[in-house]
Amino acid sequence: MAEYTLLRLKGELPDITGKVIDPDALLPGAVFAPISLYPWAAAEGNYTPEARAYLFYNENGLHGLLCAREQTIRAVETRFCGDVYLDSCLEAFLTPCPGSNADYVNVEMNAIGTVHLGIGAGRYDRRHPNAVPDGMNPRASGHDGHWWGVSFTLPMDFLRREFGLERLEPGMEMRGNFFACDSSIHTHHGVWNPISTPKPDFHRPELFGLLHFGSETVAFS
């Protein structure tokens, strides 16, 4: 099982809106979860771009930045909770309270920042908000043929309302997985924690990796 330690974020994530990014320069010293496994690559044309997930926490919630290095990307979906997975897409699936609540949240964003957000215990019982939650702040970078990325926050009000989570603090643990995908210009499905299903299936919470909440603090602004 893959494991990743979240650092405590002082301040906010850098605003990537419309900017060409280099994650090493943008988040210096931050450890990432590599989205480097492509279990279905042989059947999908062996397109395996480098991709990363960064996840942080503080009193305001969970803060994620996901990025991929691709020469060409596509993003046409503009509907909230639309079919962003068909575009160049980066995704985080998280079980905030694995010991007491089986529900997990899937945050999926295409390269123009369109969000698909779902909550539930499995693939077929997802519930979707009517709009992007207050404080989620979805953002997308620019792209010049190298890195592109998206960022978001799952605010404490959302985590409290949907999962009964009152605080985030060192020593806590969650479960989760991170993904990079596209079903249009170059089909691929990359994962962080291994998935052994015959076909791509991200809705497998039993195959989520382990997320530790560390005590180290990091700041980027």
JSON list of C-alpha atoms in Angstrom, two decimals:
[
{"chain": "A", "resi": 1, "resn": "MET", "atom": "CA", "xyz": [0.00, 0.00, 0.00]},
{"chain": "A", "resi": 2, "resn": "ALA", "atom": "CA", "xyz": [1.29, 3.45, -0.92]},
{"chain": "A", "resi": 3, "resn": "GLU", "atom": "CA", "xyz": [1.66, 6.00, 1.90]},
{"chain": "A", "resi": 4, "resn": "TYR", "atom": "CA", "xyz": [1.88, 9.78, 1.82]},
{"chain": "A", "resi": 5, "resn": "THR", "atom": "CA", "xyz": [2.36, 12.37, 4.56]},
{"chain": "A", "resi": 6, "resn": "LEU", "atom": "CA", "xyz": [0.48, 15.69, 4.40]},
{"chain": "A", "resi": 7, "resn": "LEU", "atom": "CA", "xyz": [2.32, 18.77, 5.60]},
{"chain": "A", "resi": 8, "resn": "ARG", "atom": "CA", "xyz": [0.56, 21.53, 7.51]},
{"chain": "A", "resi": 9, "resn": "LEU", "atom": "CA", "xyz": [0.13, 24.53, 5.22]},
{"chain": "A", "resi": 10, "resn": "LYS", "atom": "CA", "xyz": [0.83, 28.01, 6.57]},
{"chain": "A", "resi": 11, "resn": "GLY", "atom": "CA", "xyz": [-1.06, 30.51, 4.47]},
{"chain": "A", "resi": 12, "resn": "GLU", "atom": "CA", "xyz": [-2.41, 29.45, 1.10]},
{"chain": "A", "resi": 13, "resn": "LEU", "atom": "CA", "xyz": [-1.35, 27.53, -1.97]},
{"chain": "A", "resi": 14, "resn": "PRO", "atom": "CA", "xyz": [0.15, 29.63, -4.77]},
{"chain": "A", "resi": 15, "resn": "ASP", "atom": "CA", "xyz": [-2.46, 30.93, -7.20]},
{"chain": "A", "resi": 16, "resn": "ILE", "atom": "CA", "xyz": [-1.83, 29.02, -10.43]},
{"chain": "A", "resi": 17, "resn": "THR", "atom": "CA", "xyz": [-4.67, 30.58, -12.42]},
{"chain": "A", "resi": 18, "resn": "GLY", "atom": "CA", "xyz": [-3.61, 30.87, -16.06]},
{"chain": "A", "resi": 19, "resn": "LYS", "atom": "CA", "xyz": [0.08, 30.61, -15.22]},
{"chain": "A", "resi": 20, "resn": "VAL", "atom": "CA", "xyz": [2.64, 28.29, -16.76]},
{"chain": "A", "resi": 21, "resn": "ILE", "atom": "CA", "xyz": [3.90, 26.20, -13.86]},
{"chain": "A", "resi": 22, "resn": "ASP", "atom": "CA", "xyz": [6.87, 24.10, -12.81]},
{"chain": "A", "resi": 23, "resn": "PRO", "atom": "CA", "xyz": [5.88, 22.18, -9.65]},
{"chain": "A", "resi": 24, "resn": "ASP", "atom": "CA", "xyz": [9.45, 21.98, -8.36]},
{"chain": "A", "resi": 25, "resn": "ALA", "atom": "CA", "xyz": [9.75, 25.78, -8.46]},
{"chain": "A", "resi": 26, "resn": "LEU", "atom": "CA", "xyz": [6.17, 26.39, -7.36]},
{"chain": "A", "resi": 27, "resn": "LEU", "atom": "CA", "xyz": [6.26, 24.10, -4.29]},
{"chain": "A", "resi": 28, "resn": "PRO", "atom": "CA", "xyz": [9.95, 23.88, -3.38]},
{"chain": "A", "resi": 29, "resn": "GLY", "atom": "CA", "xyz": [10.76, 21.04, -1.03]},
{"chain": "A", "resi": 30, "resn": "ALA", "atom": "CA", "xyz": [7.23, 19.63, -0.94]},
{"chain": "A", "resi": 31, "resn": "VAL", "atom": "CA", "xyz": [6.91, 15.87, -1.19]},
{"chain": "A", "resi": 32, "resn": "PHE", "atom": "CA", "xyz": [4.39, 14.60, -3.72]},
{"chain": "A", "resi": 33, "resn": "ALA", "atom": "CA", "xyz": [2.48, 11.40, -4.33]},
{"chain": "A", "resi": 34, "resn": "PRO", "atom": "CA", "xyz": [3.60, 10.16, -7.76]},
{"chain": "A", "resi": 35, "resn": "ILE", "atom": "CA", "xyz": [0.79, 9.20, -10.11]},
{"chain": "A", "resi": 36, "resn": "SER", "atom": "CA", "xyz": [3.14, 6.82, -11.86]},
{"chain": "A", "resi": 37, "resn": "LEU", "atom": "CA", "xyz": [1.33, 3.51, -12.24]},
{"chain": "A", "resi": 38, "resn": "TYR", "atom": "CA", "xyz": [-0.46, 2.77, -15.51]},
{"chain": "A", "resi": 39, "resn": "PRO", "atom": "CA", "xyz": [-2.01, -0.69, -15.07]},
{"chain": "A", "resi": 40, "resn": "TRP", "atom": "CA", "xyz": [-3.91, -0.56, -18.36]},
{"chain": "A", "resi": 41, "resn": "ALA", "atom": "CA", "xyz": [-1.23, 1.13, -20.50]},
{"chain": "A", "resi": 42, "resn": "ALA", "atom": "CA", "xyz": [-0.69, -1.82, -22.85]},
{"chain": "A", "resi": 43, "resn": "ALA", "atom": "CA", "xyz": [-4.35, -1.73, -23.93]},
{"chain": "A", "resi": 44, "resn": "GLU", "atom": "CA", "xyz": [-4.42, 2.09, -24.13]},
{"chain": "A", "resi": 45, "resn": "GLY", "atom": "CA", "xyz": [-1.48, 2.85, -26.38]},
{"chain": "A", "resi": 46, "resn": "ASN", "atom": "CA", "xyz": [1.25, 3.13, -23.72]},
{"chain": "A", "resi": 47, "resn": "TYR", "atom": "CA", "xyz": [0.77, 6.83, -23.10]},
{"chain": "A", "resi": 48, "resn": "THR", "atom": "CA", "xyz": [2.13, 7.35, -19.56]},
{"chain": "A", "resi": 49, "resn": "PRO", "atom": "CA", "xyz": [2.70, 11.04, -18.71]},
{"chain": "A", "resi": 50, "resn": "GLU", "atom": "CA", "xyz": [4.46, 12.09, -15.52]},
{"chain": "A", "resi": 51, "resn": "ALA", "atom": "CA", "xyz": [1.89, 13.24, -12.96]},
{"chain": "A", "resi": 52, "resn": "ARG", "atom": "CA", "xyz": [1.91, 14.26, -9.30]},
{"chain": "A", "resi": 53, "resn": "ALA", "atom": "CA", "xyz": [-0.42, 14.97, -6.40]},
{"chain": "A", "resi": 54, "resn": "TYR", "atom": "CA", "xyz": [0.37, 17.36, -3.56]},
{"chain": "A", "resi": 55, "resn": "LEU", "atom": "CA", "xyz": [-1.97, 17.49, -0.54]},
{"chain": "A", "resi": 56, "resn": "PHE", "atom": "CA", "xyz": [-1.76, 19.78, 2.48]},
{"chain": "A", "resi": 57, "resn": "TYR", "atom": "CA", "xyz": [-3.94, 20.67, 5.47]},
{"chain": "A", "resi": 58, "resn": "ASN", "atom": "CA", "xyz": [-4.61, 23.44, 7.97]},
{"chain": "A", "resi": 59, "resn": "GLU", "atom": "CA", "xyz": [-7.48, 24.81, 10.04]},
{"chain": "A", "resi": 60, "resn": "ASN", "atom": "CA", "xyz": [-9.27, 25.86, 6.85]},
{"chain": "A", "resi": 61, "resn": "GLY", "atom": "CA", "xyz": [-9.40, 22.39, 5.28]},
{"chain": "A", "resi": 62, "resn": "LEU", "atom": "CA", "xyz": [-7.59, 20.17, 2.80]},
{"chain": "A", "resi": 63, "resn": "HIS", "atom": "CA", "xyz": [-5.66, 21.79, -0.03]},
{"chain": "A", "resi": 64, "resn": "GLY", "atom": "CA", "xyz": [-4.69, 19.89, -3.16]},
{"chain": "A", "resi": 65, "resn": "LEU", "atom": "CA", "xyz": [-2.58, 20.64, -6.20]},
{"chain": "A", "resi": 66, "resn": "LEU", "atom": "CA", "xyz": [-2.33, 18.03, -8.94]},
{"chain": "A", "resi": 67, "resn": "CYS", "atom": "CA", "xyz": [-0.24, 18.36, -12.08]},
{"chain": "A", "resi": 68, "resn": "ALA", "atom": "CA", "xyz": [0.84, 16.46, -15.19]},
{"chain": "A", "resi": 69, "resn": "ARG", "atom": "CA", "xyz": [3.49, 16.95, -17.84]},
{"chain": "A", "resi": 70, "resn": "GLU", "atom": "CA", "xyz": [1.89, 16.61, -21.28]},
{"chain": "A", "resi": 71, "resn": "GLN", "atom": "CA", "xyz": [2.68, 18.10, -24.67]},
{"chain": "A", "resi": 72, "resn": "THR", "atom": "CA", "xyz": [-0.96, 18.29, -25.78]},
{"chain": "A", "resi": 73, "resn": "ILE", "atom": "CA", "xyz": [-4.12, 18.41, -23.68]},
{"chain": "A", "resi": 74, "resn": "ARG", "atom": "CA", "xyz": [-7.86, 18.78, -24.23]},
{"chain": "A", "resi": 75, "resn": "ALA", "atom": "CA", "xyz": [-10.52, 20.48, -22.09]},
{"chain": "A", "resi": 76, "resn": "VAL", "atom": "CA", "xyz": [-14.02, 21.17, -23.41]},
{"chain": "A", "resi": 77, "resn": "GLU", "atom": "CA", "xyz": [-16.36, 20.25, -20.51]},
{"chain": "A", "resi": 78, "resn": "THR", "atom": "CA", "xyz": [-17.68, 23.35, -18.73]},
{"chain": "A", "resi": 79, "resn": "ARG", "atom": "CA", "xyz": [-20.63, 21.91, -16.78]},
{"chain": "A", "resi": 80, "resn": "PHE", "atom": "CA", "xyz": [-20.21, 21.48, -13.03]},
{"chain": "A", "resi": 81, "resn": "CYS", "atom": "CA", "xyz": [-20.27, 17.71, -12.38]},
{"chain": "A", "resi": 82, "resn": "GLY", "atom": "CA", "xyz": [-20.10, 17.08, -16.11]},
{"chain": "A", "resi": 83, "resn": "ASP", "atom": "CA", "xyz": [-17.92, 14.53, -17.91]},
{"chain": "A", "resi": 84, "resn": "VAL", "atom": "CA", "xyz": [-14.53, 16.00, -17.08]},
{"chain": "A", "resi": 85, "resn": "TYR", "atom": "CA", "xyz": [-12.94, 12.52, -17.16]},
{"chain": "A", "resi": 86, "resn": "LEU", "atom": "CA", "xyz": [-13.21, 12.56, -20.96]},
{"chain": "A", "resi": 87, "resn": "ASP", "atom": "CA", "xyz": [-10.86, 15.56, -21.05]},
{"chain": "A", "resi": 88, "resn": "SER", "atom": "CA", "xyz": [-7.32, 15.83, -19.77]},
{"chain": "A", "resi": 89, "resn": "CYS", "atom": "CA", "xyz": [-8.20, 15.33, -16.11]},
{"chain": "A", "resi": 90, "resn": "LEU", "atom": "CA", "xyz": [-6.60, 15.07, -12.67]},
{"chain": "A", "resi": 91, "resn": "GLU", "atom": "CA", "xyz": [-8.46, 13.52, -9.74]},
{"chain": "A", "resi": 92, "resn": "ALA", "atom": "CA", "xyz": [-8.28, 13.02, -5.97]},
{"chain": "A", "resi": 93, "resn": "PHE", "atom": "CA", "xyz": [-10.47, 10.45, -4.18]},
{"chain": "A", "resi": 94, "resn": "LEU", "atom": "CA", "xyz": [-10.43, 10.72, -0.38]},
{"chain": "A", "resi": 95, "resn": "THR", "atom": "CA", "xyz": [-12.05, 8.86, 2.54]},
{"chain": "A", "resi": 96, "resn": "PRO", "atom": "CA", "xyz": [-11.84, 11.47, 5.32]},
{"chain": "A", "resi": 97, "resn": "CYS", "atom": "CA", "xyz": [-13.08, 9.25, 8.19]},
{"chain": "A", "resi": 98, "resn": "PRO", "atom": "CA", "xyz": [-12.13, 5.67, 7.29]},
{"chain": "A", "resi": 99, "resn": "GLY", "atom": "CA", "xyz": [-12.78, 4.32, 10.79]},
{"chain": "A", "resi": 100, "resn": "SER", "atom": "CA", "xyz": [-16.31, 5.64, 11.15]},
{"chain": "A", "resi": 101, "resn": "ASN", "atom": "CA", "xyz": [-17.72, 6.67, 7.77]},
{"chain": "A", "resi": 102, "resn": "ALA", "atom": "CA", "xyz": [-17.40, 4.70, 4.52]},
{"chain": "A", "resi": 103, "resn": "ASP", "atom": "CA", "xyz": [-18.21, 7.71, 2.34]},
{"chain": "A", "resi": 104, "resn": "TYR", "atom": "CA", "xyz": [-15.49, 9.11, 0.12]},
{"chain": "A", "resi": 105, "resn": "VAL", "atom": "CA", "xyz": [-15.28, 12.26, -1.98]},
{"chain": "A", "resi": 106, "resn": "ASN", "atom": "CA", "xyz": [-14.07, 12.36, -5.56]},
{"chain": "A", "resi": 107, "resn": "VAL", "atom": "CA", "xyz": [-12.69, 15.65, -6.86]},
{"chain": "A", "resi": 108, "resn": "GLU", "atom": "CA", "xyz": [-12.13, 15.58, -10.61]},
{"chain": "A", "resi": 109, "resn": "MET", "atom": "CA", "xyz": [-10.93, 18.60, -12.58]},
{"chain": "A", "resi": 110, "resn": "ASN", "atom": "CA", "xyz": [-10.11, 19.10, -16.24]},
{"chain": "A", "resi": 111, "resn": "ALA", "atom": "CA", "xyz": [-7.45, 21.42, -17.60]},
{"chain": "A", "resi": 112, "resn": "ILE", "atom": "CA", "xyz": [-9.71, 24.50, -17.60]},
{"chain": "A", "resi": 113, "resn": "GLY", "atom": "CA", "xyz": [-10.75, 23.96, -13.97]},
{"chain": "A", "resi": 114, "resn": "THR", "atom": "CA", "xyz": [-14.21, 22.45, -14.45]},
{"chain": "A", "resi": 115, "resn": "VAL", "atom": "CA", "xyz": [-15.10, 20.42, -11.36]},
{"chain": "A", "resi": 116, "resn": "HIS", "atom": "CA", "xyz": [-16.86, 17.10, -10.91]},
{"chain": "A", "resi": 117, "resn": "LEU", "atom": "CA", "xyz": [-17.57, 16.49, -7.21]},
{"chain": "A", "resi": 118, "resn": "GLY", "atom": "CA", "xyz": [-19.25, 13.45, -5.69]},
{"chain": "A", "resi": 119, "resn": "ILE", "atom": "CA", "xyz": [-19.79, 11.96, -2.24]},
{"chain": "A", "resi": 120, "resn": "GLY", "atom": "CA", "xyz": [-20.89, 8.45, -1.29]},
{"chain": "A", "resi": 121, "resn": "ALA", "atom": "CA", "xyz": [-19.76, 4.97, -0.28]},
{"chain": "A", "resi": 122, "resn": "GLY", "atom": "CA", "xyz": [-19.58, 3.51, -3.79]},
{"chain": "A", "resi": 123, "resn": "ARG", "atom": "CA", "xyz": [-19.73, 4.11, -7.51]},
{"chain": "A", "resi": 124, "resn": "TYR", "atom": "CA", "xyz": [-23.52, 4.00, -7.82]},
{"chain": "A", "resi": 125, "resn": "ASP", "atom": "CA", "xyz": [-24.66, 6.03, -4.80]},
{"chain": "A", "resi": 126, "resn": "ARG", "atom": "CA", "xyz": [-22.89, 9.33, -5.48]},
{"chain": "A", "resi": 127, "resn": "ARG", "atom": "CA", "xyz": [-24.53, 12.56, -4.38]},
{"chain": "A", "resi": 128, "resn": "HIS", "atom": "CA", "xyz": [-23.54, 15.82, -6.00]},
{"chain": "A", "resi": 129, "resn": "PRO", "atom": "CA", "xyz": [-23.82, 19.40, -4.71]},
{"chain": "A", "resi": 130, "resn": "ASN", "atom": "CA", "xyz": [-25.82, 21.84, -6.82]},
{"chain": "A", "resi": 131, "resn": "ALA", "atom": "CA", "xyz": [-22.81, 24.10, -7.22]},
{"chain": "A", "resi": 132, "resn": "VAL", "atom": "CA", "xyz": [-19.13, 24.36, -6.33]},
{"chain": "A", "resi": 133, "resn": "PRO", "atom": "CA", "xyz": [-18.99, 24.58, -2.50]},
{"chain": "A", "resi": 134, "resn": "ASP", "atom": "CA", "xyz": [-18.05, 27.92, -0.99]},
{"chain": "A", "resi": 135, "resn": "GLY", "atom": "CA", "xyz": [-14.33, 28.06, -0.35]},
{"chain": "A", "resi": 136, "resn": "MET", "atom": "CA", "xyz": [-13.40, 25.28, -2.78]},
{"chain": "A", "resi": 137, "resn": "ASN", "atom": "CA", "xyz": [-11.59, 27.78, -5.04]},
{"chain": "A", "resi": 138, "resn": "PRO", "atom": "CA", "xyz": [-10.95, 25.53, -8.06]},
{"chain": "A", "resi": 139, "resn": "ARG", "atom": "CA", "xyz": [-8.12, 26.85, -10.23]},
{"chain": "A", "resi": 140, "resn": "ALA", "atom": "CA", "xyz": [-6.34, 25.73, -13.38]},
{"chain": "A", "resi": 141, "resn": "SER", "atom": "CA", "xyz": [-2.94, 26.69, -14.72]},
{"chain": "A", "resi": 142, "resn": "GLY", "atom": "CA", "xyz": [-1.93, 27.66, -18.21]},
{"chain": "A", "resi": 143, "resn": "HIS", "atom": "CA", "xyz": [-0.15, 25.24, -20.52]},
{"chain": "A", "resi": 144, "resn": "ASP", "atom": "CA", "xyz": [2.75, 25.65, -22.94]},
{"chain": "A", "resi": 145, "resn": "GLY", "atom": "CA", "xyz": [3.42, 22.03, -23.83]},
{"chain": "A", "resi": 146, "resn": "HIS", "atom": "CA", "xyz": [4.95, 21.01, -20.51]},
{"chain": "A", "resi": 147, "resn": "TRP", "atom": "CA", "xyz": [3.32, 21.02, -17.04]},
{"chain": "A", "resi": 148, "resn": "TRP", "atom": "CA", "xyz": [-0.32, 21.86, -16.38]},
{"chain": "A", "resi": 149, "resn": "GLY", "atom": "CA", "xyz": [-2.11, 21.68, -13.06]},
{"chain": "A", "resi": 150, "resn": "VAL", "atom": "CA", "xyz": [-5.23, 22.22, -11.01]},
{"chain": "A", "resi": 151, "resn": "SER", "atom": "CA", "xyz": [-5.76, 23.18, -7.38]},
{"chain": "A", "resi": 152, "resn": "PHE", "atom": "CA", "xyz": [-8.66, 23.10, -4.93]},
{"chain": "A", "resi": 153, "resn": "THR", "atom": "CA", "xyz": [-9.64, 23.26, -1.28]},
{"chain": "A", "resi": 154, "resn": "LEU", "atom": "CA", "xyz": [-12.06, 21.02, 0.58]},
{"chain": "A", "resi": 155, "resn": "PRO", "atom": "CA", "xyz": [-13.06, 23.53, 3.27]},
{"chain": "A", "resi": 156, "resn": "MET", "atom": "CA", "xyz": [-13.77, 22.51, 6.86]},
{"chain": "A", "resi": 157, "resn": "ASP", "atom": "CA", "xyz": [-17.44, 23.47, 6.48]},
{"chain": "A", "resi": 158, "resn": "PHE", "atom": "CA", "xyz": [-17.74, 20.92, 3.67]},
{"chain": "A", "resi": 159, "resn": "LEU", "atom": "CA", "xyz": [-15.84, 18.23, 5.57]},
{"chain": "A", "resi": 160, "resn": "ARG", "atom": "CA", "xyz": [-17.94, 18.83, 8.68]},
{"chain": "A", "resi": 161, "resn": "ARG", "atom": "CA", "xyz": [-21.25, 18.80, 6.82]},
{"chain": "A", "resi": 162, "resn": "GLU", "atom": "CA", "xyz": [-20.56, 15.76, 4.63]},
{"chain": "A", "resi": 163, "resn": "PHE", "atom": "CA", "xyz": [-18.39, 13.61, 6.92]},
{"chain": "A", "resi": 164, "resn": "GLY", "atom": "CA", "xyz": [-18.81, 14.93, 10.46]},
{"chain": "A", "resi": 165, "resn": "LEU", "atom": "CA", "xyz": [-15.13, 15.86, 10.60]},
{"chain": "A", "resi": 166, "resn": "GLU", "atom": "CA", "xyz": [-14.53, 18.60, 13.18]},
{"chain": "A", "resi": 167, "resn": "ARG", "atom": "CA", "xyz": [-10.80, 19.28, 12.77]},
{"chain": "A", "resi": 168, "resn": "LEU", "atom": "CA", "xyz": [-7.61, 18.31, 10.99]},
{"chain": "A", "resi": 169, "resn": "GLU", "atom": "CA", "xyz": [-4.56, 17.71, 13.16]},
{"chain": "A", "resi": 170, "resn": "PRO", "atom": "CA", "xyz": [-1.23, 15.88, 13.28]},
{"chain": "A", "resi": 171, "resn": "GLY", "atom": "CA", "xyz": [-1.51, 12.13, 13.80]},
{"chain": "A", "resi": 172, "resn": "MET", "atom": "CA", "xyz": [-4.76, 11.73, 11.88]},
{"chain": "A", "resi": 173, "resn": "GLU", "atom": "CA", "xyz": [-5.03, 9.30, 9.01]},
{"chain": "A", "resi": 174, "resn": "MET", "atom": "CA", "xyz": [-7.20, 9.21, 5.89]},
{"chain": "A", "resi": 175, "resn": "ARG", "atom": "CA", "xyz": [-7.35, 6.93, 2.88]},
{"chain": "A", "resi": 176, "resn": "GLY", "atom": "CA", "xyz": [-7.18, 8.05, -0.72]},
{"chain": "A", "resi": 177, "resn": "ASN", "atom": "CA", "xyz": [-5.94, 7.69, -4.27]},
{"chain": "A", "resi": 178, "resn": "PHE", "atom": "CA", "xyz": [-4.88, 10.09, -7.02]},
{"chain": "A", "resi": 179, "resn": "PHE", "atom": "CA", "xyz": [-5.39, 9.77, -10.74]},
{"chain": "A", "resi": 180, "resn": "ALA", "atom": "CA", "xyz": [-4.49, 11.22, -14.14]},
{"chain": "A", "resi": 181, "resn": "CYS", "atom": "CA", "xyz": [-6.69, 10.34, -17.09]},
{"chain": "A", "resi": 182, "resn": "ASP", "atom": "CA", "xyz": [-8.02, 11.20, -20.52]},
{"chain": "A", "resi": 183, "resn": "SER", "atom": "CA", "xyz": [-10.47, 9.40, -22.79]},
{"chain": "A", "resi": 184, "resn": "SER", "atom": "CA", "xyz": [-10.17, 11.67, -25.82]},
{"chain": "A", "resi": 185, "resn": "ILE", "atom": "CA", "xyz": [-6.91, 12.66, -27.51]},
{"chain": "A", "resi": 186, "resn": "HIS", "atom": "CA", "xyz": [-4.63, 10.09, -25.82]},
{"chain": "A", "resi": 187, "resn": "THR", "atom": "CA", "xyz": [-6.41, 7.61, -23.61]},
{"chain": "A", "resi": 188, "resn": "HIS", "atom": "CA", "xyz": [-4.65, 6.86, -20.32]},
{"chain": "A", "resi": 189, "resn": "HIS", "atom": "CA", "xyz": [-5.50, 6.06, -16.70]},
{"chain": "A", "resi": 190, "resn": "GLY", "atom": "CA", "xyz": [-2.69, 6.62, -14.21]},
{"chain": "A", "resi": 191, "resn": "VAL", "atom": "CA", "xyz": [-2.94, 5.86, -10.48]},
{"chain": "A", "resi": 192, "resn": "TRP", "atom": "CA", "xyz": [-0.94, 6.44, -7.29]},
{"chain": "A", "resi": 193, "resn": "ASN", "atom": "CA", "xyz": [-1.97, 3.38, -5.27]},
{"chain": "A", "resi": 194, "resn": "PRO", "atom": "CA", "xyz": [-2.13, 0.15, -7.29]},
{"chain": "A", "resi": 195, "resn": "ILE", "atom": "CA", "xyz": [-5.44, -0.98, -8.81]},
{"chain": "A", "resi": 196, "resn": "SER", "atom": "CA", "xyz": [-5.62, -4.50, -10.22]},
{"chain": "A", "resi": 197, "resn": "THR", "atom": "CA", "xyz": [-8.99, -4.46, -11.98]},
{"chain": "A", "resi": 198, "resn": "PRO", "atom": "CA", "xyz": [-9.13, -5.67, -15.61]},
{"chain": "A", "resi": 199, "resn": "LYS", "atom": "CA", "xyz": [-10.40, -2.27, -16.79]},
{"chain": "A", "resi": 200, "resn": "PRO", "atom": "CA", "xyz": [-9.95, 1.24, -15.33]},
{"chain": "A", "resi": 201, "resn": "ASP", "atom": "CA", "xyz": [-12.02, 1.63, -12.17]},
{"chain": "A", "resi": 202, "resn": "PHE", "atom": "CA", "xyz": [-11.17, 4.49, -9.82]},
{"chain": "A", "resi": 203, "resn": "HIS", "atom": "CA", "xyz": [-14.16, 3.90, -7.53]},
{"chain": "A", "resi": 204, "resn": "ARG", "atom": "CA", "xyz": [-12.39, 1.26, -5.46]},
{"chain": "A", "resi": 205, "resn": "PRO", "atom": "CA", "xyz": [-12.05, 2.64, -1.90]},
{"chain": "A", "resi": 206, "resn": "GLU", "atom": "CA", "xyz": [-10.75, -0.71, -0.69]},
{"chain": "A", "resi": 207, "resn": "LEU", "atom": "CA", "xyz": [-7.69, 0.00, -2.85]},
{"chain": "A", "resi": 208, "resn": "PHE", "atom": "CA", "xyz": [-7.01, 3.50, -1.52]},
{"chain": "A", "resi": 209, "resn": "GLY", "atom": "CA", "xyz": [-3.58, 4.27, -0.08]},
{"chain": "A", "resi": 210, "resn": "LEU", "atom": "CA", "xyz": [-2.80, 5.63, 3.38]},
{"chain": "A", "resi": 211, "resn": "LEU", "atom": "CA", "xyz": [-2.56, 9.38, 4.10]},
{"chain": "A", "resi": 212, "resn": "HIS", "atom": "CA", "xyz": [-0.78, 10.51, 7.27]},
{"chain": "A", "resi": 213, "resn": "PHE", "atom": "CA", "xyz": [-1.14, 14.00, 8.77]},
{"chain": "A", "resi": 214, "resn": "GLY", "atom": "CA", "xyz": [2.32, 15.19, 9.71]},
{"chain": "A", "resi": 215, "resn": "SER", "atom": "CA", "xyz": [3.41, 17.90, 12.14]},
{"chain": "A", "resi": 216, "resn": "GLU", "atom": "CA", "xyz": [5.82, 19.74, 9.84]},
{"chain": "A", "resi": 217, "resn": "THR", "atom": "CA", "xyz": [4.67, 23.12, 8.55]},
{"chain": "A", "resi": 218, "resn": "VAL", "atom": "CA", "xyz": [5.36, 24.48, 5.08]},
{"chain": "A", "resi": 219, "resn": "ALA", "atom": "CA", "xyz": [4.69, 27.88, 3.48]},
{"chain": "A", "resi": 220, "resn": "PHE", "atom": "CA", "xyz": [4.84, 28.97, -0.16]},
{"chain": "A", "resi": 221, "resn": "SER", "atom": "CA", "xyz": [4.01, 32.67, 0.07]}
]
